[in-house]
Amino acid sequence: MCLTYYSAGDMDIKSFNNLVDKVNNNTATDEELAQYNACLNRLMPGTTDWTQLSAESPEIIKAELWRRIQTARSPAKIRTIWPRIAVAASIVLAISVGSYFMIYKNNEEVPYFANDILPGRNQATLTLANGQKIILTMGLSGQLAQQGNTTIGVSSQNAITYTTSGADTHSAVTYNTLSTAVGEQSPYPLVLPDGTRVWLDAMSSITFPVSFKGKDRTVKVSGEAYFEVVHNDAQPFKVILKNQIVEDIGTHFNISAYDDGSETTTTLLEGAVKVSLSGTVPHGSRQELLLKPGQQSVLKGNSLSAVDVDPQEAIAWKNGYFRFNNENIRSVMLQLSRWYDIEVQYLGPVPDEKFYATSSREKNISEVLTMLQKTKGVRFKIEGRRVTVMQ
C-alpha cells in the first residue's frame, strides 16, 4: 500500500466528500471502504508547522490531519465528526498540495492465506422455562411455542414476540433466555412483553421474564446487547450485569459485558441511563454515573468512569460492521475471535500500532486480515481455526 498523488481532475474535494458520505450512510462499496480505511489508517497524531507542508510531506500531512480531527471530538460535534475529515482534508490540501489530492492505491501483492474462515451466522437459541430449546434462524415466521397463555412467535416485522391472551394467573415469574454462541448473532430482535426491543451480538445472552410483574422490569445480560427501551416511570427498566446495574430513564443504549473482556461499557445513544456498581464497592470508589447521549461508562475492576464517544461505533456490530477506532491488535483480534470462532496466538512481540478501520462482518476473515495487514506493520497466518499474529 503506497501513497499516490492524483491531479484534482482524478478526484476532487467533492468526490472525497461523497466518499465520506457513503461510508457514513453504509452505502460504500468494498472498494470505497478499502480506500476510506487506507486513509484512516494513516491519520495518526502529530504536530507540524503548516506553512512548511508540501507534496513531499505526506506523513506530516496525515499526522496533522488526524490530530485536528481528534481535537474536534467534543460532545456537540460527535455526530458530525467523520464528515469533518473532508473539511480538514480540504484545508490541508489547499495549504499544502495545491491542485493535488491525496488517496491511497494498492501497489502491493495481495497476501496469500492457505485456508480461510467464513464469517459468523444469523442464529440464536431461545430456551424456555421448561428447558425446551428453539433454534432461531432466518426465514422463520408464525408461532414457535406456547407457554401457558403466552404465544411466542416471529412476527411479520421479523421480530421475536411474546403475546399473552387473557389475564396472567401465574403467581410465579417465568423466565426465558435468548442466547448466541461464538460466531452467532441473533437473526431477529427480541420484543419483550413491554415492547422494549433487544438485539444480541455473538457470545451473548439475555434472561427475561415472560411477563413483567412487580415494581420494576429486570433482565440479566452477558456479552453485548443493544436496547431500545419503552420507558415507564411507574415500572423502571433495569439491566443486571456481572458487576453493575443499568437503569433506563427513557433510552437507547448498548451494553458490552463480556467475560473475556477487561472492561464493561454502556454507551448511550438517546435519552439517559443511570449506571451503578453492584456488590461490595471499595471505599472512595465512584458508585454511580448518569450518562448523556454520546457518553460511555467504562468499568475496569472497581473503577467506574465516563468518556465521550461516537455512539455509532458501539452499535456497528448491529449494523453489520466491525469498526475499529484507535484500537490495539489485541482488542481487534478479540472482536474477530468472537465472530469468526477462532483461536488467536501471538508470535514474537505484540505489535503496538493502533488501528482505524471499518469492515463488513459478512466478509471471510482473510479479507479482514488482508486489510489490516496492508495498513499496519502486522502479518497473519491462518491454520485451521487458529490465527497467528506476527510483526
XYZ file of C-alpha atoms in Angstrom:
391
model
C 0.000 0.000 0.000
C 1.643 3.278 -1.018
C 0.670 6.910 -1.089
C -0.062 8.220 -4.572
C -0.939 11.731 -5.719
C -3.558 12.340 -8.363
C -4.481 15.583 -10.007
C -7.707 17.287 -8.968
C -9.230 16.050 -12.217
C -8.992 12.443 -10.977
C -10.613 13.073 -7.596
C -11.618 16.492 -6.336
C -12.808 17.573 -2.907
C -16.444 16.990 -3.896
C -15.641 13.374 -4.746
C -13.911 12.952 -1.412
C -16.921 14.425 0.399
C -19.162 11.955 -1.444
C -16.927 9.079 -0.337
C -17.206 10.113 3.314
C -20.990 10.458 2.992
C -21.264 6.955 1.530
C -19.299 5.458 4.413
C -21.417 7.292 6.977
C -24.609 6.102 5.247
C -23.378 2.491 4.912
C -23.695 2.657 1.112
C -19.994 2.479 0.224
C -18.771 -0.388 -1.952
C -15.990 -2.710 -0.782
C -13.544 -0.786 -2.967
C -14.660 2.540 -1.474
C -14.449 1.145 2.054
C -10.927 -0.078 1.376
C -9.949 3.359 0.091
C -11.524 5.025 3.120
C -9.865 2.574 5.532
C -6.478 3.166 3.973
C -6.858 6.894 4.569
C -7.974 6.480 8.169
C -5.153 4.091 8.967
C -2.670 6.834 8.234
C -4.387 9.560 10.229
C -2.089 9.471 13.243
C -1.462 12.183 15.855
C 1.382 14.607 15.156
C 2.442 18.236 15.051
C 3.871 20.382 12.315
C 4.286 23.893 11.004
C 1.519 24.163 8.424
C 3.411 26.741 6.432
C 6.085 24.153 5.706
C 3.765 21.478 4.326
C 4.468 20.269 0.812
C 3.578 17.445 -1.517
C 6.773 15.750 -0.339
C 5.494 15.590 3.275
C 2.623 13.054 3.209
C 3.250 11.638 6.679
C 3.283 15.124 8.211
C 0.038 15.966 6.435
C -1.623 12.784 7.667
C -0.429 13.251 11.239
C -1.643 16.836 11.464
C -4.989 15.973 9.888
C -5.718 13.250 12.429
C -4.599 15.468 15.351
C -7.082 18.129 14.289
C -9.877 15.591 13.880
C -9.235 14.214 17.368
C -9.208 17.742 18.804
C -12.641 18.351 17.260
C -14.218 15.395 19.076
C -16.309 17.324 21.603
C -19.801 16.074 22.651
C -21.525 18.695 20.498
C -19.615 17.511 17.453
C -19.725 13.756 17.941
C -22.454 13.063 15.400
C -20.667 15.007 12.643
C -17.063 14.086 13.300
C -16.432 11.855 10.296
C -17.699 14.374 7.732
C -15.106 16.714 9.283
C -12.466 14.553 7.655
C -13.467 16.060 4.334
C -13.358 19.590 5.727
C -9.995 19.054 7.369
C -8.665 17.377 4.256
C -9.693 20.307 2.099
C -7.821 22.684 4.441
C -4.712 20.533 4.375
C -4.753 20.201 0.629
C -5.446 23.868 -0.030
C -2.397 24.823 2.017
C -0.029 22.017 1.217
C -0.548 20.386 -2.137
C -2.443 22.920 -4.196
C -4.086 21.170 -7.111
C -3.158 17.678 -5.904
C -5.342 15.295 -3.966
C -4.145 12.501 -1.762
C -5.579 8.974 -1.845
C -4.179 5.509 -1.371
C -3.612 2.949 -4.022
C -2.730 -0.681 -3.613
C 0.602 -1.422 -5.271
C 1.397 -4.459 -3.158
C 0.880 -8.115 -3.785
C -2.287 -9.412 -2.144
C -1.363 -11.546 0.904
C -1.982 -15.257 0.449
C -3.657 -17.454 3.055
C -3.573 -21.232 2.690
C -7.111 -21.549 4.036
C -9.944 -19.267 5.049
C -12.659 -18.929 7.686
C -16.233 -17.988 6.900
C -17.995 -15.224 8.832
C -20.444 -15.943 11.626
C -24.110 -16.677 11.013
C -27.509 -15.311 11.975
C -28.606 -17.827 14.568
C -29.643 -17.874 18.226
C -31.160 -20.233 20.785
C -34.306 -19.497 22.784
C -34.506 -21.554 25.986
C -37.966 -21.792 27.547
C -38.804 -22.159 31.233
C -39.259 -25.944 30.871
C -35.817 -26.350 29.296
C -37.052 -26.672 25.710
C -34.623 -25.106 23.240
C -35.705 -23.475 19.983
C -33.066 -22.793 17.337
C -33.750 -19.467 15.640
C -32.597 -18.988 12.055
C -33.513 -16.654 9.219
C -36.807 -17.280 7.438
C -38.968 -18.285 10.404
C -42.496 -16.945 10.814
C -45.596 -17.522 12.893
C -45.912 -19.363 16.204
C -42.828 -21.028 17.708
C -44.116 -22.201 21.088
C -46.838 -21.834 23.702
C -46.133 -21.142 27.394
C -49.382 -21.109 29.338
C -51.459 -18.341 27.812
C -48.416 -16.720 26.172
C -47.659 -17.320 22.489
C -44.072 -16.986 21.294
C -43.567 -16.323 17.609
C -41.799 -14.448 14.838
C -43.907 -11.512 13.689
C -44.393 -10.161 10.182
C -41.935 -7.408 11.196
C -39.268 -10.110 11.722
C -39.064 -9.904 15.496
C -39.425 -12.435 18.317
C -42.637 -11.570 20.143
C -44.488 -12.645 23.296
C -48.270 -12.276 23.138
C -50.403 -13.007 26.204
C -54.135 -13.681 25.833
C -56.323 -13.058 28.867
C -55.130 -12.358 32.391
C -51.838 -13.807 33.629
C -52.930 -16.024 36.514
C -49.472 -17.434 37.317
C -48.124 -16.133 40.621
C -44.548 -17.273 39.924
C -42.377 -15.383 37.463
C -41.406 -17.473 34.423
C -38.055 -16.797 32.748
C -36.776 -17.438 29.227
C -33.252 -16.968 27.849
C -32.174 -15.863 24.387
C -28.530 -16.674 23.685
C -25.931 -16.712 20.930
C -22.788 -18.817 20.699
C -19.380 -17.862 19.337
C -19.842 -16.914 15.682
C -23.568 -16.211 16.025
C -25.739 -13.105 16.044
C -29.451 -13.134 16.746
C -31.346 -13.117 13.430
C -34.217 -11.176 14.995
C -34.615 -8.503 17.637
C -36.365 -9.685 20.778
C -39.502 -7.748 21.709
C -40.014 -8.001 25.460
C -43.540 -8.041 26.969
C -43.426 -4.255 27.494
C -42.450 -3.541 23.869
C -38.743 -2.979 24.572
C -36.567 -4.250 21.716
C -33.228 -6.022 22.225
C -30.540 -7.105 19.733
C -27.843 -9.665 20.666
C -24.281 -9.891 19.364
C -22.086 -13.019 19.417
C -21.382 -14.861 22.705
C -24.243 -13.073 24.431
C -27.409 -13.827 26.366
C -30.412 -12.143 27.940
C -32.594 -13.751 30.599
C -36.004 -12.130 30.959
C -39.457 -12.759 32.463
C -42.284 -13.804 30.169
C -44.327 -11.042 31.804
C -43.144 -8.108 33.890
C -44.580 -8.146 37.399
C -43.725 -6.170 40.475
C -42.233 -2.721 40.917
C -39.647 -2.911 38.128
C -38.755 -4.656 34.861
C -35.480 -6.509 35.319
C -33.447 -8.511 32.799
C -29.992 -10.066 33.062
C -27.405 -9.724 30.282
C -23.967 -11.088 29.457
C -21.949 -10.285 26.344
C -23.215 -7.493 24.100
C -26.745 -6.213 23.571
C -28.438 -3.121 22.181
C -31.634 -1.869 23.842
C -34.471 0.376 22.715
C -36.434 0.682 25.935
C -40.087 1.642 26.289
C -39.955 3.990 29.253
C -42.353 3.636 32.176
C -41.866 5.818 35.266
C -44.077 3.517 37.314
C -42.013 0.432 36.458
C -38.305 1.217 35.854
C -36.330 -0.921 33.416
C -33.107 -2.403 34.828
C -30.336 -4.448 33.228
C -28.275 -6.583 35.593
C -24.655 -7.205 34.555
C -21.896 -9.103 36.322
C -20.658 -6.060 38.279
C -23.159 -3.306 37.673
C -26.760 -2.278 37.095
C -28.002 -0.088 34.231
C -31.295 1.701 34.795
C -33.239 3.244 31.921
C -34.545 6.785 32.015
C -36.084 6.678 28.505
C -33.282 5.213 26.487
C -31.475 3.663 23.528
C -28.197 2.166 24.724
C -25.594 -0.516 24.028
C -24.043 -2.770 26.656
C -20.796 -4.715 26.296
C -20.082 -7.003 29.253
C -18.067 -9.973 28.005
C -16.432 -12.370 30.442
C -13.318 -12.421 28.236
C -13.050 -8.614 28.193
C -11.130 -6.360 30.568
C -13.931 -3.809 30.922
C -17.696 -3.366 30.864
C -19.105 -0.490 28.827
C -22.511 1.130 28.464
C -22.903 3.540 25.537
C -25.869 5.893 25.392
C -27.423 6.903 22.062
C -30.686 8.515 23.197
C -32.307 9.516 26.470
C -30.472 8.883 29.738
C -29.283 5.949 31.834
C -28.019 5.565 35.352
C -25.097 3.164 35.746
C -24.260 1.922 39.231
C -21.886 -0.634 40.702
C -23.314 -3.754 42.296
C -21.916 -5.793 45.153
C -19.212 -4.602 47.520
C -17.628 -1.321 46.436
C -14.232 -0.232 47.856
C -14.295 2.941 49.928
C -13.742 6.014 47.771
C -14.798 4.351 44.503
C -17.326 6.096 42.310
C -20.561 4.161 42.647
C -22.938 5.802 40.169
C -22.993 7.698 36.860
C -25.743 9.437 34.918
C -24.938 9.273 31.201
C -25.907 11.724 28.478
C -26.193 10.831 24.760
C -22.728 10.401 23.275
C -21.228 9.208 26.551
C -19.930 5.792 27.541
C -19.418 4.411 31.031
C -16.316 2.265 31.454
C -15.955 -0.165 34.344
C -12.464 -1.588 34.922
C -12.187 -3.540 38.129
C -13.946 -1.291 40.626
C -13.187 1.905 38.722
C -16.207 3.489 37.020
C -15.722 6.452 34.677
C -17.429 8.216 31.758
C -15.930 9.235 28.410
C -17.262 10.996 25.309
C -17.511 8.701 22.272
C -19.067 8.345 18.842
C -22.018 6.102 19.832
C -22.338 4.732 16.300
C -19.069 2.874 16.842
C -20.629 0.923 19.705
C -23.503 -0.371 17.545
C -21.525 -1.012 14.353
C -21.981 -4.749 15.039
C -25.774 -4.313 14.953
C -25.476 -2.692 11.516
C -23.242 -5.461 10.152
C -19.800 -3.872 10.546
C -16.611 -4.013 12.529
C -15.443 -0.511 13.372
C -12.017 -0.109 14.942
C -11.068 3.316 16.272
C -7.630 3.704 17.862
C -7.662 0.059 18.976
C -4.652 -2.160 19.550
C -4.235 -5.521 17.871
C -5.342 -7.497 20.939
C -8.663 -5.640 21.026
C -9.128 -6.108 17.276
C -8.386 -9.835 17.401
C -10.644 -10.344 20.432
C -13.580 -8.932 18.478
C -12.722 -11.050 15.438
C -12.426 -14.191 17.579
C -15.987 -13.823 18.864
C -17.430 -13.564 15.358
C -15.205 -15.957 13.412
C -14.796 -18.522 16.223
C -11.006 -18.508 16.012
C -8.118 -19.123 18.381
C -5.586 -16.289 18.360
C -1.902 -16.683 19.175
C 0.940 -14.163 19.053
C 4.382 -14.970 17.674
C 7.107 -12.674 18.976
C 6.484 -9.147 20.260
C 2.884 -7.964 20.102
C 2.591 -5.061 17.616
C 1.702 -1.814 19.377
C 0.157 0.001 16.394
C -3.336 1.468 16.654
C -5.944 0.533 14.061
C -8.613 2.683 12.406
C -10.781 0.622 10.074
C -14.291 -0.337 9.013
C -15.117 -3.748 7.566
C -18.246 -5.736 6.779
C -18.910 -8.657 9.114
C -20.074 -10.638 6.067
C -16.527 -10.965 4.728
C -14.352 -14.028 5.146
C -11.640 -13.498 7.719
C -8.899 -13.471 5.082
C -10.342 -10.266 3.616
C -10.361 -8.554 7.004
C -6.827 -9.706 7.823
C -5.606 -8.610 4.392
C -6.943 -5.119 5.046
C -5.227 -4.971 8.444
C -2.019 -6.454 7.060
C -1.774 -3.866 4.303
C -2.323 -0.871 6.510
C -0.097 -1.637 9.517
C 3.125 -3.408 10.450
C 1.453 -6.708 11.224
C 1.169 -10.089 9.479
C -1.163 -13.049 9.926
C -1.141 -16.784 9.328
C -4.287 -18.944 9.232
C -4.014 -22.620 10.220
C -7.372 -24.325 10.631
C -9.243 -22.093 13.075
C -6.054 -20.659 14.545
C -4.785 -17.222 13.519
C -1.189 -16.310 14.344
C -0.296 -12.623 14.678
C 3.259 -11.596 13.776
C 5.242 -8.452 13.083
